Each structure stands twice: as C-alpha cells, then as structure tokens.
Coordinates of C-alpha atoms and ligand atoms in Angstrom, one line a residue:
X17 CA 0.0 0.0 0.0
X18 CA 1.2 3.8 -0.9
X19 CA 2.2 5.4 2.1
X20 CA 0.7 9.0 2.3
X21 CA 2.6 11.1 5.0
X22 CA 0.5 13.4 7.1
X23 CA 2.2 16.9 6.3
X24 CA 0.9 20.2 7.2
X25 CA 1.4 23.6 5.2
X26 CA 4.4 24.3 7.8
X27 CA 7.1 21.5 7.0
X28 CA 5.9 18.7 9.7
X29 CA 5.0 15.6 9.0
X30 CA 2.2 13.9 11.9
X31 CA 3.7 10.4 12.6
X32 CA 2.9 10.3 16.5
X33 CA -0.5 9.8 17.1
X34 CA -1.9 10.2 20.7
X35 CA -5.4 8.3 21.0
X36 CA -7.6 9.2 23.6
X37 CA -9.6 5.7 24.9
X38 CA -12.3 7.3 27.0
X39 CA -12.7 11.0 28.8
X40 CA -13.7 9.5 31.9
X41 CA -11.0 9.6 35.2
X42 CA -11.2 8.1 38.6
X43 CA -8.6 11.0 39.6
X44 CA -9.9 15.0 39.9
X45 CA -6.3 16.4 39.2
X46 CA -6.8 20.2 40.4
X47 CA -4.9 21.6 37.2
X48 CA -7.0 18.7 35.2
X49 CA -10.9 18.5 36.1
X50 CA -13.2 19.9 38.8
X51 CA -14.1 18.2 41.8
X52 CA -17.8 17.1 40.3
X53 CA -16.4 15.7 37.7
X54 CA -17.1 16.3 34.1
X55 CA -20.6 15.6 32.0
X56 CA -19.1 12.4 29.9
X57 CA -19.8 11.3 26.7
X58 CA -22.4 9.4 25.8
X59 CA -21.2 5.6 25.4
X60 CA -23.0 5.7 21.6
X61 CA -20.9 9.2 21.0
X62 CA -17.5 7.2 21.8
X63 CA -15.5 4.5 19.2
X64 CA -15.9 1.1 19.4
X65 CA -13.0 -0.8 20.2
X66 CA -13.0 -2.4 16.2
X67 CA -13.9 1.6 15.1
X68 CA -10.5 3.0 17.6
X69 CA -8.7 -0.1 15.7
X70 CA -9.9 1.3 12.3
X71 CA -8.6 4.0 12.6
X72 CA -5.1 3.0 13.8
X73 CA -4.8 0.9 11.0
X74 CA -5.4 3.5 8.5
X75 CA -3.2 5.7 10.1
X76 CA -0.2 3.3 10.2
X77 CA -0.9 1.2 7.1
X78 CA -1.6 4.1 4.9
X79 CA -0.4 7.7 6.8
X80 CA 2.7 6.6 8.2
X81 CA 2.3 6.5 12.1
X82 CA 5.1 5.5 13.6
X83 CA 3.9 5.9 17.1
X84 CA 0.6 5.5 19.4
X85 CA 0.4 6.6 22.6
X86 CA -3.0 5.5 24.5
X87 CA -4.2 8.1 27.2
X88 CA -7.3 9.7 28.4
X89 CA -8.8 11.0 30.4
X90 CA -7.7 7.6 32.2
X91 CA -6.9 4.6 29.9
X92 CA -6.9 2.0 32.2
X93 CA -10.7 2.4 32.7
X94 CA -11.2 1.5 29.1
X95 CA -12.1 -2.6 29.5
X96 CA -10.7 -3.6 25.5
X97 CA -7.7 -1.7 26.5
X98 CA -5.3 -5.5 26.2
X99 CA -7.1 -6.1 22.9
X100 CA -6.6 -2.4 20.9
X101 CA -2.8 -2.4 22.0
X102 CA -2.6 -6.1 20.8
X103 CA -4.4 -5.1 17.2
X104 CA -2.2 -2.0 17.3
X105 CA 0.9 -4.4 17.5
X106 CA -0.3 -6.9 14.8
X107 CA 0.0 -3.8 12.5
X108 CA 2.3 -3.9 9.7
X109 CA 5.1 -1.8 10.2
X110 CA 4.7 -2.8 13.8
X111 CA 4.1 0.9 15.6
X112 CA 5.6 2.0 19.2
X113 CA 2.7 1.4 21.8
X114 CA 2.9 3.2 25.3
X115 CA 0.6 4.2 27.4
X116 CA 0.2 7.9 29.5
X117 CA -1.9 6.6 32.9
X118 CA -2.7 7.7 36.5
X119 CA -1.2 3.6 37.5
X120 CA -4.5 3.2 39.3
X121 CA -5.3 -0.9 38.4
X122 CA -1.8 -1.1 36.7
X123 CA -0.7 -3.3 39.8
X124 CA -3.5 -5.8 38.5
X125 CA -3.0 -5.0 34.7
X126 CA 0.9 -4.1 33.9
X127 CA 1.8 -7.8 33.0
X128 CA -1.4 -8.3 30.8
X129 CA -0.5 -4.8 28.9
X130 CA 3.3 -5.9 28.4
X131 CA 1.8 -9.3 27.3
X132 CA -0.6 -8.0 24.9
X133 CA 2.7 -5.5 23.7
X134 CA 2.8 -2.4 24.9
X135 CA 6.3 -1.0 25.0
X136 CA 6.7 1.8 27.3
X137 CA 4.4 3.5 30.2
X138 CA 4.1 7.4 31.7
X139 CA 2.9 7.7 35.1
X140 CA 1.6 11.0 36.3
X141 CA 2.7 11.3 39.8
X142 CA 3.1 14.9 41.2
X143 CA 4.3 14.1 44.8
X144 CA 5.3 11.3 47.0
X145 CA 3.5 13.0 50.3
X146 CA -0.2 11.4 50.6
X147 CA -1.3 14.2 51.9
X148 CA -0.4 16.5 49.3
X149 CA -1.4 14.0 46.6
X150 CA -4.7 14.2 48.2
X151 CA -4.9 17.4 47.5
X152 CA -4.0 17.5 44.2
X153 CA -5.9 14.6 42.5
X154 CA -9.0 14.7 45.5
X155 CA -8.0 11.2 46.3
X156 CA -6.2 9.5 48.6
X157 CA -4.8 6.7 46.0
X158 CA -0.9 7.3 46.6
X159 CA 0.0 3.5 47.6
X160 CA -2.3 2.4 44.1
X161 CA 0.0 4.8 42.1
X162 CA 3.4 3.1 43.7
X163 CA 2.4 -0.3 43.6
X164 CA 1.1 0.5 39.7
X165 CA 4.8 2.0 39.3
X166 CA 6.5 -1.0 40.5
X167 CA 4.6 -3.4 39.0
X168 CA 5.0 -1.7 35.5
X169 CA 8.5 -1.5 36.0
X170 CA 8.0 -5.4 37.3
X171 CA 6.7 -6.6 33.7
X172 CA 9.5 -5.1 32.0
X173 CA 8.0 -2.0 30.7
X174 CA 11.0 0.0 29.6
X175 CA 11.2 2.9 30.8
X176 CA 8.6 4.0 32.9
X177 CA 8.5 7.8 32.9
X178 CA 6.8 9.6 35.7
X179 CA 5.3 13.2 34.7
X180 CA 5.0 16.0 37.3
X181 CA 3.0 19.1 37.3
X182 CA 4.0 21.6 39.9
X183 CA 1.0 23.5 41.5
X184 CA 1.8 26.9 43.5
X185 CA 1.8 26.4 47.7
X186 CA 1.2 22.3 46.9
X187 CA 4.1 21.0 46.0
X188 CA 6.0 23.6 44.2
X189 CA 9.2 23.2 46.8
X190 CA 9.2 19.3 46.3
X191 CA 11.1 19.2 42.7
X192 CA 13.8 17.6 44.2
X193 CA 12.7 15.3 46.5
X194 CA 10.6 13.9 43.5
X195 CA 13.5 14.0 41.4
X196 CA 15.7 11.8 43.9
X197 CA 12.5 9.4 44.6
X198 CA 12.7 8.3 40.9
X199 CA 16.6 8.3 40.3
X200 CA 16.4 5.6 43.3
X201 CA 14.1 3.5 41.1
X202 CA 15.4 4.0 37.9
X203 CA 12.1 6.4 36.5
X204 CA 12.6 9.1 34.1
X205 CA 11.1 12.2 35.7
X206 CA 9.5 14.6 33.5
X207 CA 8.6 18.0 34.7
X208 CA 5.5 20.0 32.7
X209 CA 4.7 23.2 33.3
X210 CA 1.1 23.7 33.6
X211 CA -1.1 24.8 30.6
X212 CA -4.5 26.5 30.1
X213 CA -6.5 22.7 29.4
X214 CA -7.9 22.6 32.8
X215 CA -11.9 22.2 32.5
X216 CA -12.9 25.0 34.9
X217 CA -10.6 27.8 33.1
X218 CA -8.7 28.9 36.0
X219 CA -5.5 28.3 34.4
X220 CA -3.6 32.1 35.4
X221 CA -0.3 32.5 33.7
X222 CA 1.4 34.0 36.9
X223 CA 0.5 31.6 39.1
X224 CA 2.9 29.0 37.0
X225 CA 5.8 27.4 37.7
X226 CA 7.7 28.1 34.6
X227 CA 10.6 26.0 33.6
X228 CA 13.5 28.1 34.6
X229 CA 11.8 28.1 38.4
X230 CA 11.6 23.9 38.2
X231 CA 15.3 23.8 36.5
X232 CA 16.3 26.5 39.6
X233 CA 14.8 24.3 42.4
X234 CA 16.3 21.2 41.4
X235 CA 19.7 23.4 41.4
X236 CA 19.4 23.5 45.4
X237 CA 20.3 19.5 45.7
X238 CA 21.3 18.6 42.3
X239 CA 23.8 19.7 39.5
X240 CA 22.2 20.1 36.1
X241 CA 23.7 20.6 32.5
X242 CA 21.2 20.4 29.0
X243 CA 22.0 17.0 27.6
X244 CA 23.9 17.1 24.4
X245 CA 21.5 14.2 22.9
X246 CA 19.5 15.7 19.8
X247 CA 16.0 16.9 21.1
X248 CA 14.8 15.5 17.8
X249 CA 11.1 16.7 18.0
X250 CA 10.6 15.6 21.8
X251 CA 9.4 18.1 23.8
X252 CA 11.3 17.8 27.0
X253 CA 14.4 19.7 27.6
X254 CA 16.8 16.9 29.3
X255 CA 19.6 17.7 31.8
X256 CA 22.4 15.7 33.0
X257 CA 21.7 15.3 36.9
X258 CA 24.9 15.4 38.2
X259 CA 26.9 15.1 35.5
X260 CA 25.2 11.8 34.3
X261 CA 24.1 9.2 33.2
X262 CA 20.4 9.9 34.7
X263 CA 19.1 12.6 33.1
X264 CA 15.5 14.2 34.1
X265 CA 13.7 16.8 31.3
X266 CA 11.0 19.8 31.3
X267 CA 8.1 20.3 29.2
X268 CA 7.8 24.3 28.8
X269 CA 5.3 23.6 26.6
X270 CA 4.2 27.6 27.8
X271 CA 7.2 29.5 28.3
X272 CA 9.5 27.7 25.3
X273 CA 7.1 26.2 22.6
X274 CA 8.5 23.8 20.6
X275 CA 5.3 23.6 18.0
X276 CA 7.7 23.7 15.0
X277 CA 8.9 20.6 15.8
X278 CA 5.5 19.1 16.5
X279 CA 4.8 15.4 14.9
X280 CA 1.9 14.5 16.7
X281 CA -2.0 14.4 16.0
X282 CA -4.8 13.4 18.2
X283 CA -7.8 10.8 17.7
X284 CA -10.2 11.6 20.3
X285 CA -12.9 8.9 22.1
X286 CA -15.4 10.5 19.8
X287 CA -13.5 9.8 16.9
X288 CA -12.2 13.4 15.8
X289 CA -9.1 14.5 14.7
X290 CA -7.4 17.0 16.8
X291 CA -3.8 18.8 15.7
X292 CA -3.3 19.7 18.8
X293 CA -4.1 20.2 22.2
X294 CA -4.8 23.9 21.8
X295 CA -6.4 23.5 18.7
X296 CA -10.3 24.8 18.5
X297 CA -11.2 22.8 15.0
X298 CA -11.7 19.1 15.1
X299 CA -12.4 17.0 12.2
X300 CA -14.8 14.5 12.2
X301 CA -14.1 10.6 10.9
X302 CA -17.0 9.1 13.0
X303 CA -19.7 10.3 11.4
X304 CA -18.3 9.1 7.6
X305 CA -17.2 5.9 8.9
X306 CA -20.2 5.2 10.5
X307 CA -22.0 6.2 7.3
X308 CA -19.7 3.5 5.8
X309 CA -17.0 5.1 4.3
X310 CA -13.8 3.4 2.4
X311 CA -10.3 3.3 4.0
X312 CA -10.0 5.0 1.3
X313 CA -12.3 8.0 1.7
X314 CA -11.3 8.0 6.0
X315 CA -7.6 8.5 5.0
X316 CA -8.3 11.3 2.9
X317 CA -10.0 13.1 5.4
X318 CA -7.0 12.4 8.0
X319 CA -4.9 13.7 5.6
X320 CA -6.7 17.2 4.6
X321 CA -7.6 17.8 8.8
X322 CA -3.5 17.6 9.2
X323 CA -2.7 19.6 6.1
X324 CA -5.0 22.3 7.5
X325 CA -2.8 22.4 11.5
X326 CA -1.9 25.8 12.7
X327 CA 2.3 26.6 13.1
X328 CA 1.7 27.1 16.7
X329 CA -0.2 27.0 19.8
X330 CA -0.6 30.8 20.1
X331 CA -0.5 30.3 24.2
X332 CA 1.7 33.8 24.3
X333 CA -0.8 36.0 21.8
X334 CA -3.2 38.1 23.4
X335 CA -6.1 37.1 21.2
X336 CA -5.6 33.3 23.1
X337 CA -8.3 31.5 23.4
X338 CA -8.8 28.3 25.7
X339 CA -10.1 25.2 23.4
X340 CA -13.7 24.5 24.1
X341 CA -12.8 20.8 25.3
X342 CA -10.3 20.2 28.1
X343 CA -7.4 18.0 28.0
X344 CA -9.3 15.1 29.5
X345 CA -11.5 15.3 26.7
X346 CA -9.0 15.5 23.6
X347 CA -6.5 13.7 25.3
X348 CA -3.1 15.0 27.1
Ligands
LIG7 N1 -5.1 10.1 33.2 C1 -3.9 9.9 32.5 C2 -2.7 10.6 33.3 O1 -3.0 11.4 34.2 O2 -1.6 10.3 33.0 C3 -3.8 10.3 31.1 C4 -4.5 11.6 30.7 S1 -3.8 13.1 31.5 C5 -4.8 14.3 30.8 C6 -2.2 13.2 30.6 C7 -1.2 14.1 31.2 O3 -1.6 15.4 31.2 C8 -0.9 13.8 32.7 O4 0.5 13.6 32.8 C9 -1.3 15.1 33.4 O5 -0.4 15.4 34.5 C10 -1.2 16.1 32.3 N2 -2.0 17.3 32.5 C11 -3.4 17.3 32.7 N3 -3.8 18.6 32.8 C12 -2.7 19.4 32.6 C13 -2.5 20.8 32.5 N4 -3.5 21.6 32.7 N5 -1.2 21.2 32.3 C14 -0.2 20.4 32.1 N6 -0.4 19.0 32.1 C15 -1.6 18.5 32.4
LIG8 FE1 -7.5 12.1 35.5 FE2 -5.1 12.3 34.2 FE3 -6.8 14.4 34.4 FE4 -5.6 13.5 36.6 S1 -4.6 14.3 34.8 S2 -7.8 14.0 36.4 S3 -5.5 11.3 36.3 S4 -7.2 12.5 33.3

C-alpha cells in the first residue's frame, strides 16, 4: 500500500498519534478537572473498540504513524484496553505502543499490557506526600499509584517515565525530593509546566511554575547541565543530573514552545481529529465511517484535517483562546 505522509502547510510531517480511549478519570487532578467531575460522553458518541482499531490501522498502514500513545482521560478504565494495543501491534510496520496513565489498576494489569505488547508506560505522579497527593488529584490513592509504578517497571515495561505538574503552595518546593525518589528507582522524571487545558478555566499564567523556576529548584540539591542528545522533535528539555548518566527533562510547553517541531496528531474517544491540544477545529471521521466510508475516503479526510494544522499554539498571543474541550477530553 502507498504510504501517504500526514504533512501540514508548515514542514511537519504527523507520525505520533496520541489516542484518547475514553474522557472518563477516577482522579480530579486540580490543574485537570473539577471536583464534580465532568458531563461524559455518551457511550454511543465514543468508538468502538474495532472503530478505535480502524482507525489505527489507516493511520499506520496508509499515513505513516510511527507511534501511538494511549491516554485519556484515564486509559486503564477503558475494558478492551489489552485487545486495541494487541491489534495495534499486529499492524504492519509494527508501531511503538505506550501508554500515558494515572497507574491506578496497573498493579493488576501491567503484566497483561506488556503481554498483549505495549512497550513503554508514563505515570503522572506529582508528589510522594499522601497528603499533598490528596490534595492534588482529590484522592487519597498514593499507595495504588506506587504499587502500579512498581509493578509496571516489574513486567518489564522500559522505561517508565513519571510526569509531574507543579501546582503553587502544593508541591512547588518538592522538585527535588521527587526528582531523587525516581533516580532511586530508575524512572525518568518529567517535569511540565502547567497549561491552560484545565476544564474550569482557571488556568492564570502568573501563578505557573515556569521551567527556569523547576530547572532552579532542582539546582538547590542537584547539579544540572542540558544533555547534548538531539532533542529530535521531543518536547522535554533533558539535563544531566549530576553530570550523568540519569538525566531528568522539562516540558515548557508555555514559556518555550517547541510547535515547529511538533509530529503528533490526536484521535479523540469521539473519533475526531485533533492537531493539537490547543487546537479549536476538530475533524470529524465518526460520522463518515459510521455512514460507511472506504479506507480510502477515511484516510483522505486524515490527511486534509493535518494539512490544514496551525504553526503554533498561540498560548503567548493576546487574542488566546482556551479550546472548548479540556485536555481530559482531547487527550493530554
Ligand atoms: N489520566 C492519565 C494521566 O493522568 O496520566 C492520562 C491523561 S492526562 C490528561 C495526561 C497528562 O496530562 C498527565 O501527565 C497530566 O499530568 C497532564 N495534564 C493534565 N492537565 C494538565 C495541565 N493543565 N497542564 C499540564 N499538564 C496537564
Ligand atoms: Fe485524570 Fe489524568 Fe486528568 Fe488527573 S490528569 S484528572 S488522572 S485525566
């Protein structure tokens, strides 16, 4: 089969895909969703497991997806979870699988998932203090979150990354005593700084920790130097930690945008193509496919939603506006 590459209007080329499984969490991260929850889709609004397979294929057997990364809202919830990342490895070229999850049930699950294929797994885990991890996500589920860690890291899923966000008065002065919990274990800790995808709005620019603060407040305990490795289009910035070889990397996804480099592209649970997280235009590929459109015809509609993504997020310009759906919904 001819191999169409998903290339926009500014020089990138889409081969990461990030697929959202479901919008529904058993977490309320603060910077994430309110306390109530969200109003969820309606379970006739979200892909089937064969339609969320569909679409993979076309986008690895025809638009050149290298990559899929499964994630949420929370992933694990999603009970044909084992049997999408096993169809997603039976592709041909055989894609890169990981998964971005909250750990809660990966204690019960991690083998199964490594079974069924998946390669790699990031943890979001914002502090090692119950208390404060209360806070944060409104539940008191630290132990789940270790024991999914170390039973990940058990089946041989390599590496297991562990992403941070850093919330003012919560755990903004615990950088490095997160930093030194994972170098123990032998994580990859990922610092991001928070961005305007939070449900109730109340993202405020000067209440972030920017980058330079995280990079400065590891400098109390630890010695850092940028990595000479080539960034390549990854978005974390990765530093030495004391001179090597453990590194640990921030996302300034805000404060240093790194959208020229982008090569991702979203598939949300309801089937729409997203460019990007801050992106306010989806495209739709349920409604055609469920009207029973070719391969064909889907792929074509892939490829003119990526042609048409935006050069950047626009976070910085005053005329920034929040997308209508949070990251739970689209997918972080
Ligand atoms: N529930 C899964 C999890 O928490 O890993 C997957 C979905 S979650 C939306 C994906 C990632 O987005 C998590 O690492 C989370 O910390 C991050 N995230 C959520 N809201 C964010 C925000 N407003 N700013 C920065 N990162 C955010
Ligand atoms: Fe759930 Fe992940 Fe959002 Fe936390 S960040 S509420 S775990 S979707």
């Amino acid at each position: 089969m001819t191999m169409l590459p998903l290339a926009d209007r500014h020089g990138r080329t889409a081969t990461d895909l990030r697929v959202s499984l479901t919008d529904r969490c058993n977490l309320r991260c603060s910077y994430c969703m309110p306390a109530e929850g969200l109003d969820w889709l309606p379970h006739h609004e979200a892909l089937t497991d064969e339609e969320v397979v569909r679409l993979i294929s076309i986008g690895v057997e025809r638009l050149g997806i290298t990559e899929v990364r499964f994630t949420g809202g929370e992933p694990l919830l999603r009970r044909g979870l084992s049997g999408i990342i096993a169809a997603t490895k039976a592709l041909e070229p055989v894609p890169e699988v990981s998964l971005t999850t909250n750990a809660l049930g990966l204690e019960r699950t991690a083998v199964a998932l490594a079974a069924a294929g998946l390669d790699r797994v990031n943890v979001s885990l914002d502090t090692i203090r119950a208390e404060d991890f209360a806070t944060i996500t409104r539940r008191d589920r630290l132990d789940d979150v270790i024991r999914g860690i170390e039973a990940a890291t058990a089946a041989g899923l390599d590496p297991v990354k562990v992403n941070a966000v850093l919330m003012p008065g919560v755990n903004d002065d615990q950088a490095p005593e997160l930093l030194g919990w994972c170098l123990e274990r032998g994580l990859h800790l990922r610092f991001i700084e928070q961005m305007p995808l939070d449900a109730q709005h109340a993202w405020e620019r000067s209440a972030m920790i920017t980058a330079d603060q995280i990079v400065a407040s590891l400098q109390t305990r630890f010695t850092l130097n940028p990595s000479t490795k080539s960034r390549g289009s990854a978005p974390a910035e990765e530093f030495l930690v004391d001179d090597g070889p453990l590194t640990v990397g921030v996302i300034a996804s805000v404060t240093r945008p790194f959208c020229g480099d982008c090569d991702r592209v979203r598939l949300t649970a309801d089937g729409q193509i997203v460019n990007c997280l801050f992106a306010r235009e989806e495209s739709d590929l349920r409604t055609p496919m469920r009207a029973g459109a070719t391969d064909d015809e889907l792929a074509g509609l892939w490829l003119a939603a990526v042609l048409g993504k935006l050069p950047g997020h626009g976070i910085d310009d005053p005329s920034f506006l929040q997308p209508d759906r949070p990251m739970s919904a689209i997918g972080g």
